[in-house]
Amino acid sequence: MAAVNRNMFEASVTTDQPHGGSLMVLPLNLLALIISHLDDPGDLARLCRTCRVLNYMSLPQLYKNFTLTSYDKIRYRGEQPEGMGSASPFSMGLNAVITRPYGALVRSLTLRGDWREQDLEEHARVGRVPDSSMMLNIAVRAAVDKMSDLESFNWELSTKMLETVYLGLTQLPKLTSLTIRFPSSRLPRPTIVIPPIPHLRYLKITDIDPLCYPDDISTLLWKCRKLRELNMHWSPRMRNAQEPSVMLHDYFRKCIAARQPLSVRKMGLQNLYALHTEEFQLAFDQTSVEDVTILTNTDSSNSNFMNTFVDSTWPIVPPRQSFQLKSIRQDTISRRQSEFIGAFSGLQKLYFVNETPNPNDDINSPRQLASCSALTPPSLDTSQPSSNGAAAPSTPNASATNSPDFHSATIDSYLNNIMVNHAATLRHLLLPSKWSLSAATIARLVHASPQLEQLAFATELSSMDTVALVLPFLRNLTALRLLVPTGPGTPKPAPGSFSRGITGNKDIFASARTLADVVNVEDEYLIEKLSEAFADQQMFSTLKILGMGRKAFQLGEYYTVSAERVPHGAESQPDTPACDTTTEVNGKRCKSSPTGFNGIASTDGENSPGGMLTPGAGQPPVNVNGRSPVMGQPPRSLLGKRTREDEPHLLGSLERADLPNDLCNNMERRSAGDGRLWRRRVRRVGWDVLKQWEIWGLDTQEL
């Protein structure tokens, strides 16, 4: 037996390393924890080639989520083609899990991209499947048979999955998630009765077209008694052509005949264009549905008249018996949808998806699409596809629903129904960027929704200071997203005025005309202003993420700076007693200084894990979440004029006040005493952080 290095099982804590530091001096459980946080396949592959121990520990992580992407053309990295010396990365990936003992490590398999098929018209004319597609399905079936512990399977290729693969999936005892994409081409393929997968809990079917590929999924839905989430996406061809060829009875007929409705909790329907029938209510257990997503991918204000004969068949009033709907996500804005929301109560999450045909050009979209400039040749299709791969349809330029009166009445109807029926229970609220809310509307909405944790709405720059006044009433707010208004009549940003950074004492909020002007300011100056504006620990301690247009910032811990470093006239000291430079945590007073983004107040270079801020002499300690721990007393208002008992009076004054345009000058700067001022760490974050917050992650026209 080969000798085993003792460092594999125990740590060697020594400062003298003659050959430099080594990763292998760490214990194995710590190495496993570090490797578990790696998600980049390239990093994991390099670890596997480092040594035997790291290969043994990294290999399961590398093959855990196995994704293969196929391309219809050979791609080049510089002058070197991908897969030079062997085959394409897609084929070599399948070969690895078939010929080597790696299949048992795979938990999730995703096949996506374009599969090149030759002589399609000739094969379709004689009723044959192309050999390349048949060999693909045979290879995938061989790979699936090796994956005994497979839990998730995603088929997102441009060619159809055949019965060979379906039969292999039915033999997997741990398969709980299945995603199927039908091709968008209209060439004949064999019609398949999809067999049941009894342990399935998540099912997503995209690009359904009954006139192209009428595969029967009724047996699959009937036998999946454990199914909890169902997402169905139809090709937009039927809605664009006003062709009601979708018959819902065909999908749920076996559930209806057996009187066994689906007990799903989450249901998503996209591009559905079908007549409503009474049998549809028998297909689902109305008491179990809690989350509903309805997306159309079209401008509803222009398409209602064209599709009204089909859409108007669906009822407005939901069933009254034990209705448990907790979340709604939609992109349609209409009177009928407003009446539906007003017909029940108890929503906890409400998301209005914004229309973003091209995320790179949207001022409110923080998504950054991956750049393929290093890979050649580029795609020949230069049109901008929609999320389902089809070009977005053209809509009429003018409609009665675009009139200002109709737009204003619809907004008022929605907001009134939200405030009256759902505001008391709402925790997440994403409003459309087309709705530019006034200061009075923001105040009423915040006063009626005390449980909000994530909030996104559009506002003009003149209402920005209202945010500083209403945030103290949202004690649970952790994410705030300010959208740039995109509705009709919205003023455009000044061209070139804010393309460069602003220096000196010039105030961006006093000079900007719109919120878009503020967004275009350079990050360095904007971060400095936000660090000052959100330095109040009582008012903003729970707020973690702030978004403005396409930009978003993470608010970290508090720290102090010397008042001598602040330019003269840049700070306006409050009349309230100043705070000390220490924090109190579990009865201990700590000095600290910012080191990370964990929401910890700090000064003088030491971390403080607490949430208690000690005011100046003679003042009771105040918790950073805005509550006083002494005798249940509410903290003194940071506005310097009113206490918390005056909330109704304050909100009433907000509706009547003519508020100024300067956000930063209306937020009081907090003094830490001893000539120091409070600041908060702020840093720009990207989509990798924002996708974890629902008001960003769910703002997309995808199921």
Coordinates of N, CA, C and O in Angstrom, one line a residue, residues 309-462:
F309 N -61.4 38.4 -29.0 CA -62.4 37.4 -29.2 C -62.0 36.1 -28.4 O -62.9 35.3 -28.0
V310 N -60.7 35.9 -28.2 CA -60.3 34.7 -27.5 C -60.0 35.0 -26.1 O -60.4 34.3 -25.1
D311 N -59.3 36.1 -25.8 CA -58.9 36.5 -24.4 C -60.1 36.8 -23.6 O -60.1 36.5 -22.4
S312 N -61.2 37.3 -24.2 CA -62.4 37.7 -23.4 C -63.2 36.6 -22.9 O -64.1 36.7 -22.1
T313 N -62.9 35.4 -23.4 CA -63.6 34.2 -22.9 C -63.2 33.7 -21.5 O -63.9 32.9 -20.9
W314 N -62.1 34.2 -21.1 CA -61.6 33.8 -19.8 C -62.3 34.6 -18.7 O -62.4 35.9 -18.8
P315 N -62.7 34.0 -17.6 CA -63.4 34.8 -16.5 C -62.5 35.7 -15.8 O -61.3 35.5 -15.7
I316 N -63.1 36.7 -15.2 CA -62.4 37.7 -14.4 C -62.4 37.4 -13.0 O -61.4 37.4 -12.3
V317 N -63.5 37.0 -12.4 CA -63.7 36.7 -11.0 C -63.1 35.3 -10.7 O -63.6 34.3 -11.3
P318 N -62.2 35.2 -9.8 CA -61.6 33.9 -9.5 C -62.6 33.1 -8.6 O -63.5 33.7 -8.0
P319 N -62.5 31.8 -8.5 CA -63.4 31.0 -7.6 C -63.2 31.4 -6.2 O -62.1 31.7 -5.7
R320 N -64.3 31.4 -5.5 CA -64.3 31.9 -4.1 C -63.9 30.8 -3.1 O -63.5 31.1 -2.0
Q321 N -64.0 29.6 -3.4 CA -63.8 28.5 -2.5 C -62.3 28.3 -2.2 O -61.6 27.9 -3.1
S322 N -61.9 28.6 -1.0 CA -60.5 28.3 -0.6 C -59.4 28.8 -1.6 O -58.5 28.0 -1.9
F323 N -59.5 30.0 -2.0 CA -58.5 30.5 -3.0 C -57.2 30.9 -2.2 O -57.3 31.7 -1.3
Q324 N -56.1 30.2 -2.6 CA -54.9 30.4 -1.8 C -53.8 31.1 -2.6 O -52.6 30.8 -2.4
L325 N -54.1 31.9 -3.6 CA -53.1 32.5 -4.4 C -52.3 33.5 -3.6 O -52.8 34.4 -3.0
K326 N -50.9 33.3 -3.7 CA -50.0 34.2 -2.9 C -49.1 35.0 -3.8 O -48.5 36.0 -3.3
S327 N -48.9 34.6 -5.0 CA -47.9 35.3 -5.9 C -48.5 35.3 -7.3 O -49.0 34.3 -7.8
I328 N -48.4 36.5 -7.9 CA -48.8 36.7 -9.3 C -47.6 37.4 -10.1 O -47.1 38.4 -9.6
R329 N -47.3 36.9 -11.2 CA -46.3 37.5 -12.1 C -46.9 37.6 -13.5 O -47.3 36.6 -14.1
Q330 N -46.9 38.8 -14.1 CA -47.6 39.1 -15.3 C -46.9 40.2 -16.1 O -46.2 41.0 -15.5
D331 N -47.1 40.2 -17.4 CA -46.6 41.4 -18.2 C -47.8 42.1 -18.9 O -47.5 43.0 -19.7
T332 N -49.0 41.7 -18.6 CA -50.2 42.3 -19.3 C -50.8 43.3 -18.3 O -50.9 43.1 -17.1
I333 N -51.0 44.5 -18.9 CA -51.7 45.6 -18.1 C -53.0 45.9 -18.8 O -53.0 46.5 -19.9
S334 N -54.1 45.6 -18.2 CA -55.4 45.9 -18.8 C -56.4 46.0 -17.6 O -56.1 45.7 -16.5
R335 N -57.6 46.5 -18.0 CA -58.6 46.6 -17.0 C -59.1 45.3 -16.5 O -59.4 45.1 -15.3
R336 N -59.1 44.3 -17.4 CA -59.5 42.9 -16.9 C -58.6 42.4 -15.9 O -59.0 41.8 -14.9
Q337 N -57.3 42.6 -16.1 CA -56.3 42.1 -15.1 C -56.4 42.9 -13.8 O -56.3 42.3 -12.7
S338 N -56.7 44.2 -13.9 CA -56.9 44.9 -12.7 C -58.1 44.5 -11.9 O -58.1 44.4 -10.6
E339 N -59.2 44.1 -12.6 CA -60.4 43.6 -11.9 C -60.1 42.3 -11.3 O -60.7 42.0 -10.2
F340 N -59.3 41.5 -11.9 CA -59.0 40.2 -11.3 C -58.2 40.3 -10.0 O -58.5 39.6 -9.0
I341 N -57.3 41.2 -10.0 CA -56.5 41.5 -8.8 C -57.4 42.0 -7.7 O -57.2 41.7 -6.5
G342 N -58.4 42.8 -8.1 CA -59.3 43.4 -7.1 C -60.4 42.4 -6.6 O -61.2 42.8 -5.7
A343 N -60.5 41.2 -7.2 CA -61.5 40.3 -6.8 C -61.2 39.4 -5.6 O -62.0 38.6 -5.2
F344 N -59.9 39.4 -5.1 CA -59.6 38.6 -4.0 C -58.5 39.4 -3.2 O -58.1 40.5 -3.5
S345 N -58.0 38.8 -2.1 CA -57.1 39.5 -1.2 C -56.1 38.5 -0.7 O -56.3 37.3 -0.9
G346 N -55.0 39.0 -0.1 CA -54.0 38.1 0.5 C -52.7 37.9 -0.3 O -51.9 37.0 0.1
L347 N -52.5 38.6 -1.4 CA -51.3 38.4 -2.2 C -50.0 38.9 -1.3 O -50.1 39.9 -0.6
Q348 N -49.0 38.1 -1.5 CA -47.7 38.4 -0.8 C -46.7 38.9 -1.8 O -45.8 39.6 -1.4
K349 N -46.8 38.5 -3.1 CA -45.8 38.9 -4.1 C -46.5 39.2 -5.3 O -47.4 38.5 -5.8
L350 N -46.2 40.4 -5.9 CA -46.8 40.9 -7.1 C -45.7 41.5 -8.0 O -45.0 42.4 -7.6
Y351 N -45.5 40.9 -9.2 CA -44.5 41.3 -10.1 C -45.1 41.7 -11.5 O -45.8 40.9 -12.1
F352 N -44.9 42.9 -11.9 CA -45.2 43.4 -13.2 C -44.0 43.4 -14.1 O -43.1 44.2 -13.9
V353 N -43.9 42.4 -15.0 CA -42.7 42.3 -15.8 C -42.6 43.4 -16.8 O -43.6 43.7 -17.5
N354 N -41.4 44.1 -16.9 CA -41.2 45.1 -17.9 C -40.8 44.5 -19.2 O -40.2 43.5 -19.3
E355 N -41.2 45.2 -20.3 CA -40.9 44.8 -21.6 C -39.4 45.2 -22.0 O -39.1 46.4 -22.0
T356 N -38.6 44.2 -22.2 CA -37.2 44.4 -22.5 C -36.8 43.6 -23.7 O -36.2 42.5 -23.6
P357 N -37.2 44.1 -24.9 CA -36.8 43.3 -26.1 C -35.3 43.2 -26.3 O -34.8 42.2 -26.8
N358 N -34.6 44.2 -25.9 CA -33.1 44.2 -26.0 C -32.5 44.7 -24.7 O -32.4 45.9 -24.4
P359 N -32.1 43.7 -23.8 CA -31.7 44.2 -22.5 C -30.5 45.1 -22.5 O -30.3 45.9 -21.6
N360 N -29.6 45.0 -23.5 CA -28.4 45.8 -23.6 C -28.8 47.3 -23.8 O -28.0 48.2 -23.5
D361 N -29.9 47.6 -24.4 CA -30.3 48.9 -24.7 C -31.3 49.5 -23.7 O -31.7 50.6 -23.8
D362 N -31.7 48.7 -22.7 CA -32.7 49.1 -21.8 C -32.0 49.8 -20.6 O -31.1 49.3 -20.0
I363 N -32.5 51.0 -20.3 CA -31.8 51.8 -19.2 C -32.1 51.2 -17.9 O -31.5 51.5 -16.9
N364 N -33.2 50.4 -17.8 CA -33.5 49.8 -16.5 C -33.0 48.3 -16.3 O -33.3 47.7 -15.3
S365 N -32.3 47.8 -17.3 CA -31.9 46.4 -17.3 C -30.5 46.3 -16.9 O -29.6 46.8 -17.6
P366 N -30.2 45.6 -15.7 CA -28.8 45.4 -15.3 C -28.1 44.2 -15.9 O -27.0 43.9 -15.6
R367 N -28.8 43.5 -16.8 CA -28.3 42.2 -17.3 C -27.1 42.6 -18.3 O -27.2 43.5 -19.1
Q368 N -26.1 41.8 -18.3 CA -25.0 41.9 -19.2 C -24.9 40.6 -20.0 O -24.5 39.6 -19.4
L369 N -25.2 40.6 -21.3 CA -25.2 39.4 -22.1 C -23.7 39.1 -22.4 O -22.9 39.9 -22.5
A370 N -23.5 37.8 -22.4 CA -22.1 37.3 -22.7 C -21.6 37.7 -24.0 O -22.3 37.6 -25.0
S371 N -20.4 38.2 -24.1 CA -19.8 38.6 -25.4 C -19.2 37.5 -26.1 O -18.4 36.7 -25.5
C372 N -19.4 37.3 -27.4 CA -18.8 36.2 -28.1 C -17.9 36.8 -29.2 O -17.7 36.2 -30.3
S373 N -17.3 38.0 -28.9 CA -16.5 38.6 -29.9 C -15.2 37.8 -30.2 O -14.7 37.8 -31.3
A374 N -14.8 36.9 -29.2 CA -13.6 36.1 -29.4 C -13.9 34.9 -30.2 O -12.9 34.1 -30.5
L375 N -15.1 34.6 -30.4 CA -15.5 33.4 -31.1 C -16.0 33.7 -32.5 O -16.9 34.5 -32.7
T376 N -15.5 33.1 -33.5 CA -15.9 33.3 -34.9 C -16.2 32.0 -35.5 O -15.8 30.9 -35.1
P377 N -17.0 32.0 -36.6 CA -17.7 33.1 -37.2 C -18.9 33.5 -36.5 O -19.5 32.7 -35.8
P378 N -19.4 34.8 -36.6 CA -20.6 35.2 -35.9 C -21.8 34.6 -36.6 O -21.8 34.1 -37.7
S379 N -22.9 34.7 -35.9 CA -24.2 34.2 -36.5 C -24.6 35.1 -37.6 O -24.4 36.3 -37.7
L380 N -25.2 34.4 -38.6 CA -25.7 35.1 -39.8 C -27.0 35.9 -39.5 O -27.4 36.7 -40.3
D381 N -27.7 35.5 -38.4 CA -29.0 36.1 -38.1 C -28.8 37.3 -37.3 O -28.4 37.3 -36.2
T382 N -29.0 38.5 -37.9 CA -28.8 39.8 -37.2 C -30.1 40.4 -36.5 O -30.0 41.4 -35.9
S383 N -31.2 39.7 -36.7 CA -32.4 40.2 -36.1 C -32.4 39.9 -34.6 O -31.8 39.0 -34.2
Q384 N -33.1 40.7 -33.8 CA -33.2 40.5 -32.4 C -34.4 39.6 -32.1 O -35.5 39.9 -32.2
P385 N -34.1 38.4 -31.7 CA -35.1 37.4 -31.4 C -35.7 37.7 -30.0 O -35.1 38.4 -29.2
S386 N -36.9 37.2 -29.8 CA -37.6 37.3 -28.5 C -37.0 36.1 -27.7 O -36.2 35.3 -28.1
S387 N -37.5 36.0 -26.5 CA -37.1 35.0 -25.5 C -37.4 33.6 -26.0 O -36.7 32.6 -25.6
N388 N -38.3 33.4 -26.9 CA -38.6 32.1 -27.4 C -38.0 31.8 -28.8 O -38.3 30.8 -29.4
G389 N -37.1 32.7 -29.3 CA -36.5 32.4 -30.5 C -37.1 33.0 -31.7 O -36.6 33.0 -32.8
A390 N -38.3 33.5 -31.6 CA -39.0 34.1 -32.8 C -38.9 35.6 -32.8 O -38.8 36.2 -31.7
A391 N -38.9 36.2 -34.0 CA -38.8 37.6 -34.1 C -40.0 38.3 -33.5 O -41.2 37.8 -33.6
A392 N -39.8 39.4 -32.8 CA -40.9 40.1 -32.2 C -41.9 40.7 -33.3 O -41.4 41.2 -34.2
P393 N -43.2 40.5 -33.1 CA -44.1 41.0 -34.1 C -44.3 42.5 -34.1 O -44.0 43.1 -33.0
S394 N -44.6 43.1 -35.2 CA -44.9 44.5 -35.2 C -46.3 44.7 -34.8 O -47.2 43.9 -35.0
T395 N -46.5 45.9 -34.1 CA -47.8 46.2 -33.6 C -48.2 47.6 -34.1 O -47.4 48.4 -34.5
P396 N -49.5 47.9 -34.1 CA -49.9 49.2 -34.6 C -49.3 50.3 -33.8 O -49.1 50.2 -32.6
N397 N -49.1 51.5 -34.4 CA -48.5 52.6 -33.8 C -49.5 53.4 -32.9 O -49.1 54.0 -32.0
A398 N -50.7 53.3 -33.2 CA -51.7 54.1 -32.5 C -52.8 53.2 -32.1 O -53.3 52.3 -32.8
S399 N -53.3 53.5 -30.9 CA -54.4 52.7 -30.3 C -55.1 53.5 -29.3 O -54.5 54.4 -28.7
A400 N -56.4 53.3 -29.1 CA -57.1 54.0 -28.1 C -56.6 53.7 -26.7 O -56.8 54.5 -25.8
T401 N -56.0 52.6 -26.5 CA -55.5 52.2 -25.2 C -54.2 53.0 -24.9 O -53.7 52.9 -23.7
N402 N -53.6 53.7 -25.8 CA -52.4 54.5 -25.6 C -52.8 55.9 -25.1 O -51.9 56.7 -24.9
S403 N -54.0 56.3 -25.1 CA -54.4 57.6 -24.7 C -54.1 57.9 -23.3 O -54.1 57.0 -22.4
P404 N -53.7 59.1 -22.9 CA -53.3 59.5 -21.5 C -54.4 59.2 -20.5 O -54.2 58.7 -19.4
D405 N -55.7 59.4 -20.9 CA -56.8 59.2 -20.0 C -56.9 57.7 -19.6 O -57.1 57.3 -18.5
F406 N -56.8 56.8 -20.7 CA -56.9 55.4 -20.4 C -55.7 54.9 -19.6 O -55.9 54.1 -18.7
H407 N -54.6 55.4 -19.9 CA -53.4 55.0 -19.2 C -53.5 55.4 -17.7 O -53.2 54.6 -16.8
S408 N -53.9 56.6 -17.4 CA -54.0 57.1 -16.0 C -55.1 56.3 -15.3 O -54.9 56.0 -14.1
A409 N -56.2 56.1 -16.0 CA -57.3 55.3 -15.3 C -56.9 53.9 -15.0 O -57.3 53.4 -13.9
T410 N -56.1 53.3 -15.9 CA -55.7 51.9 -15.6 C -54.7 51.9 -14.4 O -54.8 51.0 -13.6
I411 N -53.8 52.8 -14.4 CA -52.9 52.9 -13.2 C -53.6 53.1 -11.9 O -53.4 52.4 -10.9
D412 N -54.6 54.0 -11.9 CA -55.3 54.3 -10.7 C -56.1 53.0 -10.3 O -56.2 52.7 -9.1
S413 N -56.7 52.3 -11.2 CA -57.4 51.1 -10.9 C -56.5 50.0 -10.3 O -56.9 49.4 -9.3
Y414 N -55.3 49.8 -10.9 CA -54.4 48.9 -10.3 C -54.0 49.3 -8.9 O -54.0 48.4 -7.9
L415 N -53.5 50.5 -8.7 CA -53.0 50.9 -7.4 C -54.1 50.9 -6.3 O -53.8 50.5 -5.2
N416 N -55.3 51.3 -6.7 CA -56.4 51.2 -5.7 C -56.7 49.8 -5.3 O -56.8 49.5 -4.1
N417 N -56.7 48.8 -6.2 CA -57.0 47.4 -5.9 C -55.8 46.8 -5.1 O -56.0 46.0 -4.2
I418 N -54.6 47.3 -5.4 CA -53.4 46.8 -4.6 C -53.5 47.3 -3.2 O -53.3 46.5 -2.2
M419 N -53.7 48.6 -3.0 CA -53.7 49.1 -1.7 C -54.9 48.6 -0.8 O -54.7 48.4 0.4
V420 N -56.0 48.4 -1.4 CA -57.2 48.0 -0.7 C -57.2 46.5 -0.3 O -57.5 46.1 0.8
N421 N -56.8 45.7 -1.3 CA -56.9 44.2 -1.2 C -55.7 43.5 -0.7 O -55.7 42.5 -0.1
H422 N -54.5 44.1 -1.1 CA -53.3 43.3 -0.9 C -52.1 44.0 -0.1 O -51.2 43.3 0.2
A423 N -52.2 45.3 0.1 CA -51.1 46.0 0.6 C -50.7 45.5 2.0 O -49.5 45.5 2.4
A424 N -51.7 45.1 2.8 CA -51.4 44.7 4.2 C -50.5 43.4 4.2 O -49.8 43.2 5.2
T425 N -50.6 42.6 3.2 CA -49.8 41.3 3.2 C -48.7 41.3 2.2 O -47.9 40.4 2.2
L426 N -48.5 42.3 1.4 CA -47.5 42.3 0.3 C -46.1 42.4 1.0 O -45.8 43.2 1.9
R427 N -45.2 41.5 0.4 CA -43.8 41.5 0.8 C -42.9 41.9 -0.4 O -41.8 42.5 -0.2
H428 N -43.3 41.5 -1.6 CA -42.5 41.9 -2.8 C -43.5 42.6 -3.7 O -44.6 42.1 -4.0
L429 N -43.0 43.7 -4.3 CA -43.8 44.5 -5.2 C -42.9 45.1 -6.3 O -42.0 45.9 -6.0
L430 N -43.2 44.7 -7.5 CA -42.5 45.2 -8.7 C -43.5 45.9 -9.6 O -44.3 45.2 -10.2
L431 N -43.4 47.2 -9.7 CA -44.4 47.9 -10.6 C -43.7 48.3 -11.9 O -42.5 48.4 -12.0
P432 N -44.5 48.5 -13.0 CA -43.9 48.7 -14.3 C -43.2 50.1 -14.4 O -43.5 51.0 -13.7
S433 N -42.2 50.1 -15.2 CA -41.5 51.4 -15.4 C -42.3 52.4 -16.2 O -42.0 53.6 -16.2
K434 N -43.4 52.0 -16.8 CA -44.3 52.9 -17.4 C -45.1 53.7 -16.5 O -45.7 54.7 -16.8
W435 N -45.2 53.3 -15.2 CA -46.0 54.0 -14.2 C -45.1 54.9 -13.4 O -44.3 54.5 -12.6
S436 N -45.1 56.2 -13.7 CA -44.3 57.2 -13.0 C -45.1 57.7 -11.8 O -46.1 58.4 -11.9
L437 N -44.7 57.2 -10.6 CA -45.5 57.5 -9.4 C -45.1 58.9 -8.8 O -43.9 59.3 -8.8
S438 N -46.1 59.6 -8.4 CA -45.9 60.9 -7.8 C -45.5 60.8 -6.3 O -45.6 59.7 -5.7
A439 N -45.2 61.9 -5.7 CA -44.8 61.8 -4.2 C -46.0 61.4 -3.4 O -45.8 60.6 -2.4
A440 N -47.2 61.9 -3.7 CA -48.4 61.5 -2.9 C -48.7 60.0 -3.1 O -49.0 59.4 -2.1
T441 N -48.6 59.5 -4.3 CA -48.9 58.1 -4.5 C -47.8 57.2 -3.8 O -48.2 56.1 -3.2
I442 N -46.6 57.6 -3.8 CA -45.6 56.8 -3.1 C -45.8 56.8 -1.6 O -45.7 55.7 -0.9
A443 N -46.2 57.9 -1.0 CA -46.5 58.0 0.4 C -47.7 57.1 0.8 O -47.7 56.4 1.8
R444 N -48.8 57.1 0.0 CA -49.9 56.3 0.3 C -49.6 54.8 0.1 O -50.0 54.0 0.9
L445 N -48.8 54.5 -0.9 CA -48.5 53.1 -1.1 C -47.6 52.5 0.1 O -47.8 51.4 0.6
V446 N -46.7 53.3 0.5 CA -45.8 52.9 1.6 C -46.6 52.8 2.9 O -46.4 51.9 3.7
H447 N -47.4 53.8 3.2 CA -48.2 53.7 4.4 C -49.1 52.5 4.5 O -49.4 52.0 5.5
A448 N -49.6 52.1 3.3 CA -50.5 50.9 3.3 C -49.8 49.6 3.3 O -50.5 48.6 3.5
S449 N -48.5 49.6 3.0 CA -47.8 48.3 2.9 C -46.6 48.2 3.8 O -45.4 48.4 3.4
P450 N -46.8 48.0 5.1 CA -45.8 48.0 6.1 C -44.9 46.8 6.1 O -43.8 46.8 6.6
Q451 N -45.3 45.7 5.4 CA -44.5 44.5 5.4 C -43.6 44.3 4.2 O -43.0 43.3 4.0
L452 N -43.5 45.4 3.4 CA -42.7 45.2 2.2 C -41.2 45.0 2.5 O -40.6 45.6 3.3
E453 N -40.6 44.0 1.8 CA -39.2 43.6 1.9 C -38.5 44.0 0.6 O -37.3 44.3 0.7
Q454 N -39.1 43.9 -0.6 CA -38.5 44.3 -1.8 C -39.5 45.2 -2.6 O -40.7 44.8 -2.7
L455 N -39.0 46.3 -3.0 CA -39.9 47.3 -3.7 C -39.2 47.9 -4.9 O -38.1 48.2 -4.8
A456 N -40.0 47.9 -6.0 CA -39.4 48.5 -7.2 C -40.5 49.4 -7.9 O -41.7 48.9 -8.1
F457 N -40.2 50.6 -8.2 CA -41.2 51.5 -8.9 C -40.5 52.6 -9.6 O -39.2 52.8 -9.4
A458 N -41.2 53.2 -10.5 CA -40.6 54.3 -11.3 C -41.0 55.6 -10.7 O -42.2 55.8 -10.3
T459 N -40.1 56.6 -10.7 CA -40.4 57.9 -10.2 C -39.6 59.0 -10.9 O -38.5 58.7 -11.4
E460 N -40.1 60.2 -10.9 CA -39.4 61.3 -11.5 C -38.4 61.8 -10.4 O -38.5 61.5 -9.3
L461 N -37.4 62.6 -10.9 CA -36.4 63.1 -10.0 C -37.0 64.0 -8.9 O -36.5 64.0 -7.8
S462 N -38.1 64.7 -9.2 CA -38.7 65.5 -8.3 C -39.3 64.8 -7.1 O -39.6 65.4 -6.1

